[in-house]
mmCIF file of C-alpha atoms in Angstrom:
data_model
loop_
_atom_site.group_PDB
_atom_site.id
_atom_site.type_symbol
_atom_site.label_atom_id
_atom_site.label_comp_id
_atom_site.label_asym_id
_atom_site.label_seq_id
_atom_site.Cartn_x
_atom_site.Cartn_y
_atom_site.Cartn_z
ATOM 1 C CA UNK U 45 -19.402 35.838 -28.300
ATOM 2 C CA UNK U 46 -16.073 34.631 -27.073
ATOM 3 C CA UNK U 47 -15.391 34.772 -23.042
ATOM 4 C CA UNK U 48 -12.174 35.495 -21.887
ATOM 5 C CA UNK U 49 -11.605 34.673 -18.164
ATOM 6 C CA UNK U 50 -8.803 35.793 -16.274
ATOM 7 C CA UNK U 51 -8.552 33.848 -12.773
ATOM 8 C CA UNK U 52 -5.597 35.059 -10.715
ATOM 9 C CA UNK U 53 -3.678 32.944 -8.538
ATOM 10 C CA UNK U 54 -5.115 33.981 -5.681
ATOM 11 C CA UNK U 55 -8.417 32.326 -6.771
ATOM 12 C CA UNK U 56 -6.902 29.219 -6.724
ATOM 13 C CA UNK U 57 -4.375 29.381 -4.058
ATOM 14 C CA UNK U 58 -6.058 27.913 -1.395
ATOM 15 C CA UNK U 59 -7.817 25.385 -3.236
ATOM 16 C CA UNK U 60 -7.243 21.795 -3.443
ATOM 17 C CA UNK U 61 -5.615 20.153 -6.299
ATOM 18 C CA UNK U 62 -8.748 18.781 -7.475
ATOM 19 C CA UNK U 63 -10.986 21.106 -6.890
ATOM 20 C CA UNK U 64 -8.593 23.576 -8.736
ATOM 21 C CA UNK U 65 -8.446 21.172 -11.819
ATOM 22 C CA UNK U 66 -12.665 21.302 -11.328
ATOM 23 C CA UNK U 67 -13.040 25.167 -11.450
ATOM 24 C CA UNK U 68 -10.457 25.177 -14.761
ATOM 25 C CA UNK U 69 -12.286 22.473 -16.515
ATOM 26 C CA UNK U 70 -15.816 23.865 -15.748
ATOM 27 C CA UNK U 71 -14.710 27.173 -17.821
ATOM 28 C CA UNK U 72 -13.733 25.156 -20.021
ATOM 29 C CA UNK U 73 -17.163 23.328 -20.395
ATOM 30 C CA UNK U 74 -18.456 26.978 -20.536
ATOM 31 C CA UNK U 75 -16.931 27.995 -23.659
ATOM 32 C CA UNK U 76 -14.576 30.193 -21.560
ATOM 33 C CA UNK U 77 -11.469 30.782 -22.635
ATOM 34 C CA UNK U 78 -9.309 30.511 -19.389
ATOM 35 C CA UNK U 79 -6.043 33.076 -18.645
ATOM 36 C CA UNK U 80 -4.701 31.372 -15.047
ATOM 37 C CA UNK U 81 -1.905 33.185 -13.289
ATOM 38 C CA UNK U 82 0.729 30.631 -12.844
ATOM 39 C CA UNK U 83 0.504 27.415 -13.186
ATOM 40 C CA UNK U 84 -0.473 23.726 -11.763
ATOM 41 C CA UNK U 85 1.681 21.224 -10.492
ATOM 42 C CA UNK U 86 2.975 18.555 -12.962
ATOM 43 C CA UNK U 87 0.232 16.434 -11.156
ATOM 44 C CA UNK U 88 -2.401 18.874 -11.620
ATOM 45 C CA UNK U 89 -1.646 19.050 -15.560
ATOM 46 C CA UNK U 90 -2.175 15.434 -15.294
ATOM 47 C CA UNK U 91 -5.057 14.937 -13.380
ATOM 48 C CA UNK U 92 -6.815 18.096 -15.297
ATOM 49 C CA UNK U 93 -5.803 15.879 -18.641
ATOM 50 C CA UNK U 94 -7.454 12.748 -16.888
ATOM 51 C CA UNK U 95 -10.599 14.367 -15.631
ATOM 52 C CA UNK U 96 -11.250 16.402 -19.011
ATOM 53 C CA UNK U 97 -11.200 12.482 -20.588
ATOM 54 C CA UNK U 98 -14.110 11.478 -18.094
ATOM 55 C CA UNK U 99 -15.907 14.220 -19.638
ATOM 56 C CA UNK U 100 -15.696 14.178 -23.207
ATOM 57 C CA UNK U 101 -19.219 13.325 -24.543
ATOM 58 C CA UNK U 102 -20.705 14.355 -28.096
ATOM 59 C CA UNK U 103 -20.789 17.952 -27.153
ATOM 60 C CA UNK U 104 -17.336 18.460 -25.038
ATOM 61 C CA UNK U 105 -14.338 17.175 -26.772
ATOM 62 C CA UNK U 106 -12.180 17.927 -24.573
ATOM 63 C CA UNK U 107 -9.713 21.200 -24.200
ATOM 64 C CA UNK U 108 -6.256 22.879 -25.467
ATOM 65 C CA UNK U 109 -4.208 23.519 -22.688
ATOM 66 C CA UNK U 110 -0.298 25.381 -22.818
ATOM 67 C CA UNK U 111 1.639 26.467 -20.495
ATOM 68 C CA UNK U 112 3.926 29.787 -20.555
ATOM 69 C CA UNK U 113 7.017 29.383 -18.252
ATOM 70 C CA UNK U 114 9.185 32.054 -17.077
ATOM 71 C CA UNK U 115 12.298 32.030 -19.375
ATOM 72 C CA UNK U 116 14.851 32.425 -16.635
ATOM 73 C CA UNK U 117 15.386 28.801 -15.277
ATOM 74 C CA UNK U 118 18.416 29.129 -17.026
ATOM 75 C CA UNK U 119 20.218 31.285 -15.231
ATOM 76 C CA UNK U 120 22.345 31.277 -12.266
ATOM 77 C CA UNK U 121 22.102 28.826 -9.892
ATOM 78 C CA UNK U 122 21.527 31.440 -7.163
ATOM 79 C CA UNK U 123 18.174 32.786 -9.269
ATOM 80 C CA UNK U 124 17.202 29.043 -10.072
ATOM 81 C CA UNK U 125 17.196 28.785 -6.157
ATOM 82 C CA UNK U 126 15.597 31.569 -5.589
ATOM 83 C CA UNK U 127 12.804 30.950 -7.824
ATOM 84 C CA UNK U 128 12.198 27.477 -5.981
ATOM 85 C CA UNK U 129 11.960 29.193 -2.814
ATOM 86 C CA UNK U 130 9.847 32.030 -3.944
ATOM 87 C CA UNK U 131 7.271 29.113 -5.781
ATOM 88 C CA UNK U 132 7.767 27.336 -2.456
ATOM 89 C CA UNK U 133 6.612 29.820 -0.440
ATOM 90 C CA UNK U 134 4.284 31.440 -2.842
ATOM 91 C CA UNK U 135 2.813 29.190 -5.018
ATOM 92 C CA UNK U 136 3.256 28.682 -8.752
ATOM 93 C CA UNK U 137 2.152 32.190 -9.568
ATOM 94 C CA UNK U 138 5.563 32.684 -12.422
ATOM 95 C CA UNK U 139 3.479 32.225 -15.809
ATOM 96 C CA UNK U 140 0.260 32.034 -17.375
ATOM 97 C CA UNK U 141 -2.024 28.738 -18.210
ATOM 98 C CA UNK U 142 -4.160 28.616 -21.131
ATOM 99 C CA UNK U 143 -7.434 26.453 -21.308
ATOM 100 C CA UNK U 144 -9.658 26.937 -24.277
ATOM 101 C CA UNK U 145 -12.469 24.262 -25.064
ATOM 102 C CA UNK U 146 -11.492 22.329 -27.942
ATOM 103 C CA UNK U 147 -14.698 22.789 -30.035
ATOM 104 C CA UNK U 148 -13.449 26.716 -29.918
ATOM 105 C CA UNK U 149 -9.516 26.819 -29.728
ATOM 106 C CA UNK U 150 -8.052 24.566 -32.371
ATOM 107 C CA UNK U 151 -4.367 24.688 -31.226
ATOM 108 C CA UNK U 152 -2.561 26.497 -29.459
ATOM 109 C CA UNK U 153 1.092 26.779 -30.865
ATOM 110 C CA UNK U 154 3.968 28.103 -28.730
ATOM 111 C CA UNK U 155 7.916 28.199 -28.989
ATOM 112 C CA UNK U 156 9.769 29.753 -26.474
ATOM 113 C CA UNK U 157 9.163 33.378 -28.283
ATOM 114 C CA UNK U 158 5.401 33.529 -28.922
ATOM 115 C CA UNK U 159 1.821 32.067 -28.641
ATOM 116 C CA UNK U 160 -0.707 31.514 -31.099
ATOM 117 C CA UNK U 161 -4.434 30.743 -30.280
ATOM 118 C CA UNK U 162 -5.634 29.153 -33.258
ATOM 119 C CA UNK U 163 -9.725 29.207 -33.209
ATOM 120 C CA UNK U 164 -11.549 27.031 -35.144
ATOM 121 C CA UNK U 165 -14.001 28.001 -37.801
ATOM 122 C CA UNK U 166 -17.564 29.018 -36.273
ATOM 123 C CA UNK U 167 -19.417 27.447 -39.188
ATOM 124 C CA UNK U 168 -17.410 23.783 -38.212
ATOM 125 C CA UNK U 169 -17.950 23.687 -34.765
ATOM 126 C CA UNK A 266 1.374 12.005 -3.829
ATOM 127 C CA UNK A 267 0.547 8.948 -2.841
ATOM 128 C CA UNK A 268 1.760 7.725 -5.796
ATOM 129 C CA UNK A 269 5.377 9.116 -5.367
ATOM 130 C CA UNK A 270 5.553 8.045 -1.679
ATOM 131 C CA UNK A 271 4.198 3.877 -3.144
ATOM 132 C CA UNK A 272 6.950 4.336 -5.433
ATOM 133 C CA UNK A 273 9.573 5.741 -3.168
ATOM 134 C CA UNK A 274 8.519 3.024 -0.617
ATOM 135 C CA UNK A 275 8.628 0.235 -3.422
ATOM 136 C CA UNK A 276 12.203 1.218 -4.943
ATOM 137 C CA UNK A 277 13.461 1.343 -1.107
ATOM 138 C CA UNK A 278 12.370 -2.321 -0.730
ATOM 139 C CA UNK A 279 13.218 -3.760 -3.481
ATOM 140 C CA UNK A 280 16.592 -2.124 -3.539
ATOM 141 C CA UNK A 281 17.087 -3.404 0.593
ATOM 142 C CA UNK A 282 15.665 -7.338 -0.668
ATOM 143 C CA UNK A 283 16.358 -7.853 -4.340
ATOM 144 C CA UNK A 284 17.477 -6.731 -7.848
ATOM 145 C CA UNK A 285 14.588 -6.765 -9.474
ATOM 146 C CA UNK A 286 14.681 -9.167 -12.583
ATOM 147 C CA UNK A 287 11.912 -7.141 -14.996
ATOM 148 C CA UNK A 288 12.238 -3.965 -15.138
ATOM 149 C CA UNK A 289 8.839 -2.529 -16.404
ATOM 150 C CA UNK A 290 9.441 -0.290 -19.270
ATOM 151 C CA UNK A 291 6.966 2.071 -20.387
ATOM 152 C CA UNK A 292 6.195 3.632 -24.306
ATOM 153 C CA UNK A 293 4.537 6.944 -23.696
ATOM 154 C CA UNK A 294 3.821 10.011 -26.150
ATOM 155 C CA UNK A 295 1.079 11.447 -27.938
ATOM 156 C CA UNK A 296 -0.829 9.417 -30.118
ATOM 157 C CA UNK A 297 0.231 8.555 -33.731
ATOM 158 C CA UNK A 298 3.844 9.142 -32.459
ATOM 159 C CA UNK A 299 4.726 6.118 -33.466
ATOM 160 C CA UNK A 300 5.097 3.980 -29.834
ATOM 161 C CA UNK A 301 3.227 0.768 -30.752
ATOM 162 C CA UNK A 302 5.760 0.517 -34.056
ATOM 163 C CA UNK A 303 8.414 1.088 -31.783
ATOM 164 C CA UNK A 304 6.932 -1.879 -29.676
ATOM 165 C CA UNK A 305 6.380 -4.214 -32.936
ATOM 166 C CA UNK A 306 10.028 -3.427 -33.755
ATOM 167 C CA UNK A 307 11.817 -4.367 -30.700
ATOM 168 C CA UNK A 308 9.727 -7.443 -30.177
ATOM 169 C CA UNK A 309 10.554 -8.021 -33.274
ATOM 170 C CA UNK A 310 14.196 -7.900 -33.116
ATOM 171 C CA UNK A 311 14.176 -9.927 -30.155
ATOM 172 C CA UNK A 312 10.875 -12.198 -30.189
ATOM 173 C CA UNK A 313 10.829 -12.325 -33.298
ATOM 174 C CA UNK A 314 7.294 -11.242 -33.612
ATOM 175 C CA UNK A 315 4.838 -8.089 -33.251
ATOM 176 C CA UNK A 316 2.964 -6.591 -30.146
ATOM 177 C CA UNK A 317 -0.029 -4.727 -31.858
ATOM 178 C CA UNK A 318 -1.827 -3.353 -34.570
ATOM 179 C CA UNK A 319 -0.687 -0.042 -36.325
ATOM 180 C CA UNK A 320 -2.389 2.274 -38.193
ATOM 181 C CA UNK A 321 -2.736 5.790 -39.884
ATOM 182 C CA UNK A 322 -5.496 6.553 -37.634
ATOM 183 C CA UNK A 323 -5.054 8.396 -34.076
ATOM 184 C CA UNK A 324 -5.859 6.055 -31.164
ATOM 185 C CA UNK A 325 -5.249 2.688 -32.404
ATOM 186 C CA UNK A 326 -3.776 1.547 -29.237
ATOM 187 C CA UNK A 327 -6.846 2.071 -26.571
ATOM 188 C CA UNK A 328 -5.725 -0.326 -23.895
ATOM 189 C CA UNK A 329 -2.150 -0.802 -22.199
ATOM 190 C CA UNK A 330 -0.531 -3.794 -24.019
ATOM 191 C CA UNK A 331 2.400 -5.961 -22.016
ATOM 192 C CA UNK A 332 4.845 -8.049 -23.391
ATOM 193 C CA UNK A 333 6.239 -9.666 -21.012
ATOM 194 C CA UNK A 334 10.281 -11.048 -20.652
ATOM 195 C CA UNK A 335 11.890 -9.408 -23.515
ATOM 196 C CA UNK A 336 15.640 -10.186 -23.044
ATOM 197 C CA UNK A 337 17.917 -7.573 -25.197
ATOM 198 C CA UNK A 338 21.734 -7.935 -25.693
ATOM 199 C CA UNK A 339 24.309 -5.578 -26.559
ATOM 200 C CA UNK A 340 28.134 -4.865 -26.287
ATOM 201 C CA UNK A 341 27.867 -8.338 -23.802
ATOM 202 C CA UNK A 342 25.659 -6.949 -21.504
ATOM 203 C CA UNK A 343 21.910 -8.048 -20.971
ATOM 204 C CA UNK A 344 18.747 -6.433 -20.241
ATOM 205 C CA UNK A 345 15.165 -7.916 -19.626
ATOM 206 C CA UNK A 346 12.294 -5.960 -18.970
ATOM 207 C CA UNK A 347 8.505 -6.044 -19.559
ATOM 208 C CA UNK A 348 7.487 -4.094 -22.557
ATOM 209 C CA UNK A 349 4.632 -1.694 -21.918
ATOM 210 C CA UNK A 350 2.937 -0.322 -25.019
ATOM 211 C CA UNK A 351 0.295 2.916 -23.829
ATOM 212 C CA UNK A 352 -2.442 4.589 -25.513
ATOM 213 C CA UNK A 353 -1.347 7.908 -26.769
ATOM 214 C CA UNK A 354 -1.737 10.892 -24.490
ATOM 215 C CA UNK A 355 -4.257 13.557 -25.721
ATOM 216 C CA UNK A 356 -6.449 16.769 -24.199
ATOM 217 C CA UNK A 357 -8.826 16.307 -26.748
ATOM 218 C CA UNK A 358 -10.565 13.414 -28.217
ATOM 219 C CA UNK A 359 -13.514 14.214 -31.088
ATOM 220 C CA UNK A 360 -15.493 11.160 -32.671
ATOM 221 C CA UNK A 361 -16.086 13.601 -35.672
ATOM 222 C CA UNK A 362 -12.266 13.139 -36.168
ATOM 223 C CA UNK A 363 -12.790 8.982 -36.712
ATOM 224 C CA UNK A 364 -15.540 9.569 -39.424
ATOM 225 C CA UNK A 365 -13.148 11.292 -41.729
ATOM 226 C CA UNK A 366 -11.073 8.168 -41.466
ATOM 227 C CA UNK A 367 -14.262 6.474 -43.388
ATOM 228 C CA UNK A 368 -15.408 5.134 -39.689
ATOM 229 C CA UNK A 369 -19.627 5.203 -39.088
ATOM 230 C CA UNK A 370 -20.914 7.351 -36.484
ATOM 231 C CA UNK A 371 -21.471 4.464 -33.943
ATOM 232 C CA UNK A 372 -18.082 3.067 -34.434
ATOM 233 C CA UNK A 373 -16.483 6.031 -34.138
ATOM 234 C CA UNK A 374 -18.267 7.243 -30.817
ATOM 235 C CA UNK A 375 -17.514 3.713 -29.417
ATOM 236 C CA UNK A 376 -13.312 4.421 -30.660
ATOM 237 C CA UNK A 377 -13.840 7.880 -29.243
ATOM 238 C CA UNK A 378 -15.117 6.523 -25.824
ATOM 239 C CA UNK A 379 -12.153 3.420 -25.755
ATOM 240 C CA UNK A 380 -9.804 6.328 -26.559
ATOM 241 C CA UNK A 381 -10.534 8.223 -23.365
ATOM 242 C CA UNK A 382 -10.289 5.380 -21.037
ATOM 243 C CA UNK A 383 -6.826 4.550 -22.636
ATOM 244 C CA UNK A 384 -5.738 8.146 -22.159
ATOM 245 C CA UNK A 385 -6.887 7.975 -18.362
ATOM 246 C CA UNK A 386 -4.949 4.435 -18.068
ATOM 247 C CA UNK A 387 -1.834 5.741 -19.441
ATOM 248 C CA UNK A 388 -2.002 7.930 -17.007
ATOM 249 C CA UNK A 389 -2.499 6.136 -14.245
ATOM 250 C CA UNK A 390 0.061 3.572 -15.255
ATOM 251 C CA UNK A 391 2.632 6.221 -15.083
ATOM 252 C CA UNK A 392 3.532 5.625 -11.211
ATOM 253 C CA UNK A 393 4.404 1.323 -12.261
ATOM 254 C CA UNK A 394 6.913 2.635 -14.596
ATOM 255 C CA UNK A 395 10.896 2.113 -13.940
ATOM 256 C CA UNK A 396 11.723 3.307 -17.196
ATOM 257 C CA UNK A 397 10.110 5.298 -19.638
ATOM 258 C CA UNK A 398 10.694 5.846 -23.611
ATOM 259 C CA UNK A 399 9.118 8.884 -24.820
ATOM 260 C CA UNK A 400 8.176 8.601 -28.468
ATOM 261 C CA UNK A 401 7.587 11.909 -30.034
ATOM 262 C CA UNK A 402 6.557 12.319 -34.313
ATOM 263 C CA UNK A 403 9.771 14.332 -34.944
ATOM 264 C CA UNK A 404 7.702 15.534 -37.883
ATOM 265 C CA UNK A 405 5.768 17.350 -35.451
ATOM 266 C CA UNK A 406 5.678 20.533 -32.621
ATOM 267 C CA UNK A 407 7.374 19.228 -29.825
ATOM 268 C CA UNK A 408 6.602 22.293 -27.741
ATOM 269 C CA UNK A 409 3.027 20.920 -27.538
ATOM 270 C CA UNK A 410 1.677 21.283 -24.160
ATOM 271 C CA UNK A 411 1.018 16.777 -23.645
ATOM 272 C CA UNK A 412 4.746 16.439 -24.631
ATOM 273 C CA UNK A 413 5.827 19.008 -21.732
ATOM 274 C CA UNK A 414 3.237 17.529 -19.295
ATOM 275 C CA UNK A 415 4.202 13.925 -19.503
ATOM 276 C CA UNK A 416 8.263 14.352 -19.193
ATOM 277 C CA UNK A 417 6.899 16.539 -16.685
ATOM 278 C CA UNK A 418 5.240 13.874 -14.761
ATOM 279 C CA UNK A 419 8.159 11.362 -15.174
ATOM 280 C CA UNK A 420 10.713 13.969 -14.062
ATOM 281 C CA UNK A 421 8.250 14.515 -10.995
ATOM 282 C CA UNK A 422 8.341 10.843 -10.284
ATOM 283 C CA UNK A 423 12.294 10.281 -10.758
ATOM 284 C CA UNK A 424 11.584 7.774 -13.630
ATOM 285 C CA UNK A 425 14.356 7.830 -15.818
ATOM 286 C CA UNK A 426 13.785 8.915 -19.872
ATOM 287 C CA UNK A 427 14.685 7.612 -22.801
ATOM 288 C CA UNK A 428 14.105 10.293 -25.847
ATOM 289 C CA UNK A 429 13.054 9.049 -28.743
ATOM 290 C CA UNK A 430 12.766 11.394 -32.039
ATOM 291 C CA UNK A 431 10.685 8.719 -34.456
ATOM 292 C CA UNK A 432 10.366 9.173 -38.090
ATOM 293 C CA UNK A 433 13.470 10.240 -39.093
ATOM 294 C CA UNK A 434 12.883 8.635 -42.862
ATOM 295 C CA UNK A 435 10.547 11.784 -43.749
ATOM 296 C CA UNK A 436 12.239 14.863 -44.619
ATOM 297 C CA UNK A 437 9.971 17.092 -42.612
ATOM 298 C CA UNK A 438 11.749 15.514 -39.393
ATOM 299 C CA UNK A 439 13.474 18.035 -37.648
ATOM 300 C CA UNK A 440 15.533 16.558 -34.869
ATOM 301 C CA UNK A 441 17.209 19.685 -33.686
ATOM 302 C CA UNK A 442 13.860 21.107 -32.643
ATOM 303 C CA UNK A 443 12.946 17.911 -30.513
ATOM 304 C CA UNK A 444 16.088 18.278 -28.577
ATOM 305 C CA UNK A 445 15.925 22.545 -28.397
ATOM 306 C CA UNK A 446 12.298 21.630 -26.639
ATOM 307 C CA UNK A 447 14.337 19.029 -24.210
ATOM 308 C CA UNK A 448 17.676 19.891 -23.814
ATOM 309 C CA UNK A 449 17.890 18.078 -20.707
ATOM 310 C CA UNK A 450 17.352 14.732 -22.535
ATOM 311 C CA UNK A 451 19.886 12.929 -24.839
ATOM 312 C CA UNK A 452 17.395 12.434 -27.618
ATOM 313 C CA UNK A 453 18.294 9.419 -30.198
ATOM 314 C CA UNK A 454 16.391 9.974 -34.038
ATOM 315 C CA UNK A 455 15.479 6.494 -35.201
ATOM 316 C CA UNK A 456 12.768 5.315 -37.704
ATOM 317 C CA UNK A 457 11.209 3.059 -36.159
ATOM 318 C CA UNK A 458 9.389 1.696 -38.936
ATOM 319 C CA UNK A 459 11.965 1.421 -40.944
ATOM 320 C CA UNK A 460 14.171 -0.107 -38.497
ATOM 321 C CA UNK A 461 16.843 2.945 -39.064
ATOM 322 C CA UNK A 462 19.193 3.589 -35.811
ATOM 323 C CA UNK A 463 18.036 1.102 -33.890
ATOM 324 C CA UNK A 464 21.482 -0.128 -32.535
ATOM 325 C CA UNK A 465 21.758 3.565 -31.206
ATOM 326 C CA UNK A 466 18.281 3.340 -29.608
ATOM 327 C CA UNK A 467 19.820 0.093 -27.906
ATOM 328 C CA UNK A 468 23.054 1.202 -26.736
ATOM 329 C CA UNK A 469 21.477 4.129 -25.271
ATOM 330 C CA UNK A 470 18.836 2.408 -23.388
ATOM 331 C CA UNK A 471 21.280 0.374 -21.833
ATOM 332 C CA UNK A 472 22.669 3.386 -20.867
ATOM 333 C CA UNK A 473 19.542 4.807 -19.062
ATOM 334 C CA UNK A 474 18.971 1.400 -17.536
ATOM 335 C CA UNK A 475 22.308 1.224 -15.836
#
């Protein structure tokens, strides 16, 4: 059975960077497929990538991870500052973060119109 | 954090004391993007010999190489940094993947386990960079989620980026998507194996080093 596991941003909002990165990755090691409202700092995505290598043994190989941005950073510069000040004062809550274990989720393709989970084959894994 | 402030504090210093002679410039990207044949070629073109070892299979690089004083010339002007070559950037690393390379079990759980430390290097290498050229297969998705996360990073950090589209020679190479995925780059196409555009790879590193 696959687990789909929504965590809104509240969850995480008052957590520390690492321990954030922690409660993502050990969904992942659950064979959870993670939803996260919003997203991570550009640090967190980085830290998340290092501590998922620490991991990887002959059972966890690691994750799939995407990102889905708003679309509307291009826009005026009056809704580009707005945005900044809203994420300041809010928190990266604009988006959704994917993280699928990658013995279960393949790839995950995206271009800026859609997303496709791409699960591998149940008889491979 | 602490890594932005070292850096903040270590560009305000050496601006206030010095010009500082050796820049350290970084090759980051995915694996099998092509960054250590980038390497070979430039020390080639100016050493006039090769960094490291290439091959077919993901992870070849698994520890930062240096090569130190590399003095490049173009249009009269000179640049000398120190060449860093990085282990490709991954989310995933699977010893299964080696043994379809022909690799035994053991020797591919030992590649599997350098692999990881050289992604977590890279990584941490990222604050010593002054410069960074991102080398991205333009054979292949650039929207991936390691390409966004590590111009990401640099943009967080104020290191400057040099785009590089590699593999330009093969007809699946589709330079237009690299640079609809990064529009806020000036992205130069070059092959690096084949040596193709590599005086517009130069001029336009100059550029980002100025």
């Amino acid at each position: 059975m696959l687990t789909l596991q929504f965590i809104p941003y509240a969850e995480i909002q008052g957590l520390s960077s690492g321990r954030r990165t922690k409660k993502l990755l050990d969904a992942a090691k659950q064979n959870k497929i993670v939803l996260l409202q919003g997203r991570l700092t550009k640090q967190e995505e980085a830290d998340l990538i290092q501590k998922t290598m620490e991991q990887i043994d002959d059972k966890f190989k690691g994750i799939e991870l995407s990102v889905i941005a708003p679309g509307n950073m291009d826009g005026a510069w009056h809704e580009k500052v707005k945005q900044q000040l809203l994420s300041l004062l809010m928190g990266d809550r604009e988006g959704f973060t994917i993280i699928g274990p990658a013995t279960i989720v393949k790839e995950i393709r995206k271009d800026p119109h859609k997303i496709q989970l791409l699960m591998k084959d149940k008889r491979k894994r | 954090m602490i890594g932005i402030i070292r850096r903040f504090i270590n560009k305000f210093f050496n601006g206030l004391f010095k010009k500082k002679k050796h820049i350290k410039l970084g090759l980051y990207g995915p694996p099998n993007g092509g960054k250590t044949t980038l390497a070979n070629r430039i020390c080639k073109d100016w050493l006039g010999e090769e960094m490291g070892k290439v091959s077919n299979i993901p992870h070849e690089t698994r520890e930062i190489q240096i090569k130190e004083q590399i003095v490049i010339k173009s249009g009269g002007k000179e640049l000398s940094f120190n060449l860093v070559d990085t282990p490709g950037i991954a989310t995933k690393i699977d010893y299964e993947d080696f043994l379809k390379s022909g690799m035994k079990e053991k020797e591919a759980k030992i590649r599997a386990k350098e692999a990881t430390k050289g992604v977590i290097d890279a990584i941490r290498w990222l604050d010593d960079m002054d410069l960074v050229i991102v080398v991205l297969d333009a054979t292949a998705d650039p929207y991936s989620q390691v390409n966004i996360t590590i111009i990401g990073n640099l943009q967080a950090r104020d290191i400057p980026v040099l785009l590089v589209g590699n593999k330009v020679d093969l007809k699946r190479a589709k330079l237009k998507r690299v640079q609809s995925a990064f529009p806020q780059y000036n992205l130069v196409g070059i092959s690096a194996k084949y040596g193709n555009s590599m005086e517009e790879f130069y001029e336009a590193l100059f550029k980002i080093a100025s």
